[in-house]
Short mmCIF file of C-alpha atoms in Angstrom, two decimals:
data_model
loop_
_atom_site.label_atom_id
_atom_site.label_comp_id
_atom_site.label_asym_id
_atom_site.label_seq_id
_atom_site.Cartn_x
_atom_site.Cartn_y
_atom_site.Cartn_z
CA MET K 1 33.37 -123.94 -32.93
CA ASN K 2 33.74 -126.73 -35.52
CA PHE K 3 31.11 -129.43 -34.97
CA LYS K 4 31.72 -131.30 -38.24
CA ASN K 5 32.54 -135.02 -37.88
CA TYR K 6 32.18 -134.96 -34.11
CA LEU K 7 31.90 -138.53 -32.85
CA ASN K 8 31.56 -139.36 -29.18
CA ARG K 9 34.15 -142.05 -28.42
CA ILE K 10 32.22 -143.20 -25.35
CA THR K 11 29.05 -144.14 -27.23
CA GLY K 12 30.16 -144.07 -30.86
CA ASN K 13 27.31 -141.73 -31.83
CA ASN K 14 27.27 -138.21 -33.23
CA ASN K 15 24.68 -136.70 -30.87
CA ILE K 16 25.42 -133.15 -29.70
CA TYR K 17 23.74 -132.06 -26.46
CA THR K 18 23.01 -128.39 -25.78
CA ARG K 19 22.75 -126.66 -22.42
CA THR K 20 19.00 -126.17 -22.88
CA GLY K 21 18.57 -129.82 -23.75
CA MET K 22 20.49 -130.90 -20.67
CA MET K 23 18.39 -128.66 -18.42
CA GLY K 24 15.32 -130.50 -19.72
CA MET K 25 16.69 -133.90 -18.67
CA THR K 26 15.84 -135.61 -15.43
CA LEU K 27 18.58 -136.23 -12.86
CA LYS K 28 18.47 -139.93 -13.78
CA GLU K 29 19.03 -139.12 -17.47
CA LEU K 30 21.93 -136.81 -16.66
CA LEU K 31 23.64 -139.40 -14.49
CA GLU K 32 23.15 -142.12 -17.10
CA ARG K 33 24.87 -139.89 -19.68
CA GLU K 34 27.61 -138.54 -17.39
CA LYS K 35 30.54 -140.13 -19.28
CA GLU K 36 29.03 -139.29 -22.66
CA LEU K 37 28.43 -135.67 -21.66
CA GLY K 38 31.86 -135.45 -20.07
CA TYR K 39 33.52 -136.52 -23.31
CA GLN K 40 31.53 -133.95 -25.29
CA TYR K 41 32.35 -131.21 -22.77
CA ARG K 42 36.09 -131.89 -23.00
CA ASN K 43 36.12 -131.92 -26.80
CA ILE K 44 33.53 -129.46 -28.16
CA GLY K 45 31.97 -128.04 -25.00
CA ILE K 46 28.24 -127.74 -24.30
CA PRO K 47 26.87 -125.26 -26.88
CA GLU K 48 23.67 -123.25 -26.81
CA ASP K 49 20.90 -124.09 -29.31
CA GLU K 50 21.65 -120.77 -31.02
CA ASP K 51 25.22 -121.90 -31.73
CA LEU K 52 23.99 -124.99 -33.54
CA GLU K 53 21.23 -123.19 -35.44
CA LEU K 54 23.91 -121.02 -37.05
CA SER K 55 26.27 -123.91 -37.82
CA PRO K 56 26.30 -125.69 -41.22
CA ASP K 57 28.04 -128.65 -39.56
CA VAL K 58 25.00 -130.00 -37.70
CA GLU K 59 21.49 -131.18 -38.49
CA ARG K 60 18.36 -131.51 -36.39
CA LYS K 61 16.43 -134.76 -36.51
CA ILE K 62 14.62 -137.33 -34.37
CA ASP K 63 16.87 -139.45 -32.15
CA ALA K 64 16.50 -143.12 -31.16
CA ASN K 65 14.15 -142.13 -28.30
CA GLY K 66 11.77 -140.26 -30.57
CA LYS K 67 12.95 -136.84 -29.40
CA GLN K 68 14.24 -134.05 -31.59
CA GLY K 69 18.00 -133.57 -31.19
CA TRP K 70 21.16 -132.21 -32.78
CA PHE K 71 23.63 -134.36 -34.71
CA SER K 72 27.01 -133.68 -36.25
CA ARG K 73 27.25 -134.02 -40.03
CA LEU K 74 29.52 -136.98 -40.73
CA VAL K 75 30.83 -136.18 -44.18
CA GLN K 76 34.17 -137.94 -43.96
CA SER K 77 35.05 -141.52 -43.20
CA GLN K 78 34.84 -142.31 -39.53
CA GLU K 79 36.32 -145.01 -37.35
CA PRO K 80 33.96 -148.00 -36.94
CA LYS K 81 31.49 -147.63 -34.11
CA PRO K 82 32.88 -149.48 -31.07
CA THR K 83 30.87 -152.49 -29.99
CA GLY K 84 30.96 -155.18 -27.34
CA PHE K 85 34.08 -155.20 -25.18
CA ALA K 86 35.50 -152.14 -26.87
CA VAL K 87 32.69 -149.97 -25.51
CA ASN K 88 33.64 -150.83 -21.95
CA MET K 89 37.40 -150.49 -22.34
CA PRO K 90 39.11 -147.50 -20.67
CA LYS K 91 38.87 -144.57 -23.04
CA ILE K 92 41.90 -142.47 -24.03
CA GLN K 93 40.98 -138.80 -23.95
CA GLN K 94 41.14 -137.30 -27.41
CA SER K 95 42.73 -133.97 -28.22
CA PRO K 96 40.16 -131.15 -28.13
CA VAL K 97 38.76 -129.93 -31.43
CA THR K 98 40.68 -126.86 -32.54
CA SER K 99 38.81 -123.60 -32.03
CA ASN K 100 39.44 -119.94 -31.38
CA LYS K 101 38.34 -120.36 -27.78
CA LYS K 102 40.64 -121.46 -25.00
CA GLN K 103 40.11 -125.11 -24.24
CA LEU K 104 39.12 -125.96 -20.68
CA GLN K 105 41.46 -128.40 -19.02
CA PRO K 106 40.36 -131.10 -16.56
CA ASP K 107 40.29 -129.96 -12.95
CA LYS K 108 43.50 -130.84 -11.12
CA VAL K 109 42.87 -131.49 -7.47
CA LYS K 110 45.80 -133.01 -5.61
CA LYS K 111 45.36 -136.58 -4.44
CA GLU K 112 46.48 -135.62 -0.94
CA SER K 113 43.67 -133.04 -0.82
CA MET K 114 41.10 -135.68 -1.74
CA SER K 115 42.47 -137.98 0.93
CA GLN K 116 41.72 -135.34 3.58
CA MET K 117 38.05 -135.19 2.57
CA THR K 118 35.40 -137.34 4.18
CA LYS K 119 33.42 -139.68 1.94
CA GLY K 120 30.57 -137.19 2.00
CA GLU K 121 32.88 -134.33 1.03
CA GLN K 122 34.38 -136.39 -1.79
CA PHE K 123 30.88 -137.09 -3.10
CA LEU K 124 29.90 -133.41 -3.03
CA ASP K 125 33.20 -132.39 -4.59
CA SER K 126 32.62 -134.80 -7.48
CA ALA K 127 28.99 -133.73 -7.81
CA ILE K 128 29.95 -130.05 -8.09
CA ARG K 129 32.92 -130.41 -10.44
CA ASN K 130 31.67 -133.05 -12.88
CA PRO K 131 30.99 -131.97 -16.49
CA VAL K 132 27.21 -132.25 -16.12
CA THR K 133 27.10 -129.79 -13.22
CA LYS K 134 29.66 -127.56 -14.90
CA SER K 135 27.40 -127.30 -17.93
CA VAL K 136 24.10 -126.78 -16.11
CA LEU K 137 25.45 -124.69 -13.20
CA PRO K 138 28.69 -123.26 -14.65
CA MET K 139 29.08 -120.32 -12.30
CA ALA K 140 28.68 -122.38 -9.12
CA SER K 141 30.89 -125.22 -10.35
CA LYS K 142 33.72 -123.06 -11.68
CA MET K 143 33.80 -120.66 -8.73
CA TYR K 144 33.99 -123.62 -6.35
CA THR K 145 36.81 -125.13 -8.43
CA ASP K 146 38.71 -121.83 -8.23
CA GLY K 147 38.68 -122.08 -4.44
CA ILE K 148 40.19 -125.55 -4.32
CA ASP K 149 42.41 -125.39 -7.41
CA HIS K 150 44.29 -122.08 -7.31
CA LEU K 151 41.85 -120.08 -9.48
CA SER K 152 42.38 -122.50 -12.37
CA GLU K 153 39.04 -121.74 -14.04
CA ALA K 154 39.47 -117.97 -13.83
CA LYS K 155 42.94 -118.27 -15.39
CA LEU K 156 41.34 -119.87 -18.46
CA ASN K 157 38.60 -117.24 -18.74
CA PRO K 158 39.47 -114.47 -21.25
CA ASN K 159 37.00 -112.14 -19.50
CA ALA K 160 38.46 -112.66 -16.04
CA LYS K 161 41.58 -111.15 -14.47
CA ILE K 162 43.42 -112.47 -11.42
CA ILE K 163 43.94 -109.64 -8.93
CA GLU K 164 47.25 -110.02 -7.12
CA ASN K 165 47.19 -106.49 -5.70
CA ILE K 166 43.89 -105.17 -4.37
CA ASN K 167 45.09 -101.58 -4.89
CA SER K 168 44.62 -102.02 -8.63
CA LEU K 169 40.84 -102.05 -8.11
CA GLY K 170 40.73 -98.48 -6.82
CA ASN K 171 40.21 -97.08 -3.32
CA ILE K 172 36.41 -97.34 -3.22
CA THR K 173 36.27 -101.00 -4.27
CA LYS K 174 39.21 -101.82 -1.99
CA GLN K 175 37.55 -100.26 1.04
CA TYR K 176 34.25 -102.06 0.47
CA LEU K 177 36.10 -105.36 0.07
CA TYR K 178 37.97 -104.80 3.33
CA ASN K 179 34.64 -103.97 5.00
CA TYR K 180 33.31 -107.25 3.55
CA GLY K 181 36.03 -109.22 5.36
CA VAL K 182 38.68 -109.52 2.64
CA LYS K 183 42.16 -109.75 4.15
CA ALA K 184 45.24 -107.89 2.95
CA GLY K 185 47.26 -110.00 0.54
CA GLU K 186 44.28 -112.14 -0.48
CA LYS K 187 43.90 -112.82 -4.19
CA GLY K 188 40.76 -112.08 -6.15
CA VAL K 189 39.14 -112.29 -9.56
CA LEU K 190 37.73 -109.39 -11.58
CA TYR K 191 35.13 -110.36 -14.21
CA ASN K 192 34.54 -107.70 -16.85
CA SER K 193 31.06 -106.77 -18.05
CA ASN K 194 31.38 -109.09 -21.07
CA SER K 195 31.91 -112.17 -18.94
CA ASP K 196 29.17 -114.79 -18.79
CA PHE K 197 29.09 -114.48 -14.99
CA SER K 198 28.60 -110.69 -15.02
CA LYS K 199 25.88 -111.06 -17.65
CA LYS K 200 24.14 -113.73 -15.59
CA LEU K 201 24.10 -111.40 -12.58
CA ALA K 202 23.02 -108.45 -14.74
CA SER K 203 20.01 -110.42 -16.00
CA SER K 204 18.85 -111.44 -12.53
CA PRO K 205 15.30 -110.46 -11.53
CA GLU K 206 16.70 -109.14 -8.23
CA LEU K 207 18.88 -106.56 -10.00
CA LYS K 208 16.14 -105.64 -12.49
CA LYS K 209 13.74 -104.95 -9.62
CA PHE K 210 16.37 -102.87 -7.81
CA ILE K 211 16.91 -100.70 -10.91
CA ASN K 212 13.17 -100.22 -11.51
CA ASP K 213 12.54 -99.33 -7.84
CA ASN K 214 15.46 -96.89 -7.51
CA LYS K 215 15.81 -95.25 -10.90
CA ASP K 216 15.71 -91.65 -9.62
CA SER K 217 18.30 -92.33 -6.94
CA LEU K 218 20.52 -94.08 -9.48
CA LEU K 219 20.28 -91.15 -11.88
CA ASN K 220 21.34 -88.82 -9.04
CA LYS K 221 24.07 -91.23 -7.84
CA ASN K 222 22.62 -91.29 -4.33
CA ILE K 223 23.19 -95.01 -3.64
CA LYS K 224 26.62 -96.10 -2.44
CA VAL K 225 26.07 -99.75 -1.54
CA TRP K 226 23.16 -102.22 -1.57
CA ASP K 227 22.87 -105.74 -0.17
CA PHE K 228 21.55 -108.46 -2.48
CA LYS K 229 20.25 -111.95 -1.86
CA PHE K 230 19.70 -114.34 -4.76
CA ASP K 231 17.08 -117.08 -4.66
CA GLY K 232 16.98 -120.20 -6.78
CA ILE K 233 14.14 -121.77 -8.79
CA THR K 234 15.21 -121.92 -12.44
CA PRO K 235 18.64 -123.29 -13.50
CA ASN K 236 20.00 -119.75 -13.96
CA SER K 237 18.76 -118.56 -10.58
CA LEU K 238 19.99 -121.76 -8.93
CA ASP K 239 23.39 -121.10 -10.45
CA ARG K 240 23.46 -117.62 -8.90
CA TYR K 241 22.22 -118.97 -5.57
CA PHE K 242 24.79 -121.76 -5.28
CA ALA K 243 27.62 -119.52 -6.57
CA VAL K 244 27.15 -116.40 -4.45
CA GLN K 245 23.83 -116.32 -2.51
CA HIS K 246 24.63 -112.92 -0.97
CA MET K 247 26.49 -110.01 -2.61
CA LYS K 248 26.99 -106.28 -2.29
CA LEU K 249 26.37 -103.86 -5.15
CA ILE K 250 28.70 -100.85 -4.90
CA SER K 251 28.68 -97.44 -6.59
CA PRO K 252 25.67 -98.08 -8.87
CA TYR K 253 24.40 -95.32 -11.12
CA ILE K 254 22.64 -94.61 -14.42
CA ASP K 255 24.42 -92.26 -16.82
CA LYS K 256 22.94 -89.65 -19.19
CA ASP K 257 22.69 -92.26 -21.97
CA ASN K 258 20.50 -94.50 -19.77
CA ILE K 259 23.32 -97.00 -19.18
CA PHE K 260 23.48 -98.70 -15.79
CA HIS K 261 26.93 -99.05 -14.16
CA GLY K 262 27.86 -100.91 -11.03
CA ARG K 263 30.01 -103.56 -9.39
CA PHE K 264 28.99 -106.64 -7.46
CA ILE K 265 31.52 -107.80 -4.87
CA ASP K 266 31.65 -111.05 -2.92
CA ASN K 267 33.96 -112.78 -0.48
CA SER K 268 34.12 -116.57 -0.36
CA ASP K 269 34.89 -116.70 3.36
CA PHE K 270 32.43 -119.32 4.69
CA VAL K 271 30.84 -119.01 8.13
CA LYS K 272 29.37 -122.16 9.65
CA ARG K 273 25.57 -122.27 9.83
CA ASN K 274 23.53 -124.13 12.41
CA PRO K 275 20.22 -124.87 10.67
CA GLN K 276 17.23 -126.10 12.66
CA THR K 277 14.58 -127.14 10.16
CA LEU K 278 14.93 -129.67 7.33
CA ILE K 279 14.67 -126.96 4.67
CA GLU K 280 17.33 -124.89 6.43
CA LYS K 281 19.61 -127.94 6.64
CA ILE K 282 19.27 -128.62 2.91
CA LYS K 283 19.97 -124.98 2.01
CA ALA K 284 22.99 -124.93 4.34
CA ILE K 285 24.70 -127.91 2.67
CA PRO K 286 26.76 -125.90 0.12
CA ASN K 287 27.85 -123.34 2.71
CA ASN K 288 28.80 -125.84 5.43
CA PHE K 289 30.54 -128.05 2.88
CA GLY K 290 32.69 -125.06 1.88
CA TYR K 291 33.27 -124.22 5.54
CA GLY K 292 34.54 -127.76 6.24
CA LEU K 293 37.03 -127.61 3.35
CA GLN K 294 38.06 -124.10 4.37
CA GLU K 295 38.85 -125.25 7.92
CA LYS K 296 41.01 -128.08 6.56
CA GLY K 297 42.91 -125.68 4.34
CA LEU K 298 41.60 -127.37 1.18
CA TYR K 299 39.56 -124.35 0.07
CA LYS K 300 41.47 -121.07 -0.25
CA ASN K 301 39.37 -117.96 0.24
CA TYR K 302 39.31 -115.38 -2.54
CA TYR K 303 37.14 -112.41 -3.45
CA THR K 304 35.27 -111.68 -6.66
CA VAL K 305 34.35 -108.43 -8.40
CA PHE K 306 31.84 -108.36 -11.25
CA ASP K 307 31.62 -105.28 -13.47
CA LEU K 308 28.09 -104.54 -14.68
CA LEU K 309 27.08 -102.56 -17.74
CA ILE K 310 23.41 -102.65 -18.78
CA ASP K 311 21.89 -100.69 -21.64
CA LEU K 312 18.45 -99.79 -20.25
CA ASN K 313 17.33 -98.49 -23.65
CA ASN K 314 16.94 -102.09 -24.79
CA LYS K 315 14.83 -103.18 -21.82
#
């Protein structure tokens, strides 16, 4: 990614925010920077600190708030920094910086779909799909968007494949998906082991514990299926929780080279929950929100398959 001469047209500054930096912000700070972060996301994405440490096009220095941050190197003449009225004028979206990666396009949700949502649903939809959430909780945000926008995020992902015919996944995976409630003719998404989503699931403490506790059985290929529940505390675990919550691990095993193989499967068919306590009601919000959109025909169910490949020699 080319970060040279990046200038945020919303603020006129050359700050570059990383995912780690954003996770360290308060909710108030994130909301205050929503337009600024959205512009950056559309043009150069939200990089990791490691990406910037390897780039000659950025420098690290103290920002106006006394915090250490990343800044683009402005080595060519730039347009004057907008001031006064110009700052508040409607901004024309700039063309994304050229890179080898596919550029993410803005979500396209039909106006008639939005009109069928309640005010509360519109608020949650915006909260889930905005660039800030997409950067901090990418798996949850993008998988939700796929349900309401015809798998648009998966179509842009080079490590994801749209499954039109479930038979292409093989008989074992197909049967487990049918047992999971997937209907014939339903579309799905297969994420290969190099995808960010598969890697996020592979690094989960729940899967690590499962492997440690069942190593002998995995070496002997004695486990056919295992139910998983993901809990959320850190940003990564929250992302898993809001994206999938419950999944099934099928056909896991460890080969002779100490490589773990397996597939996580999930079905996005929401079932309404009737929580009783305050904590239960809060935790049920994502599920019941999805259920409401599903019942209105605004969310189209699809299944997901995540290939897992973990070299246990490096653990």
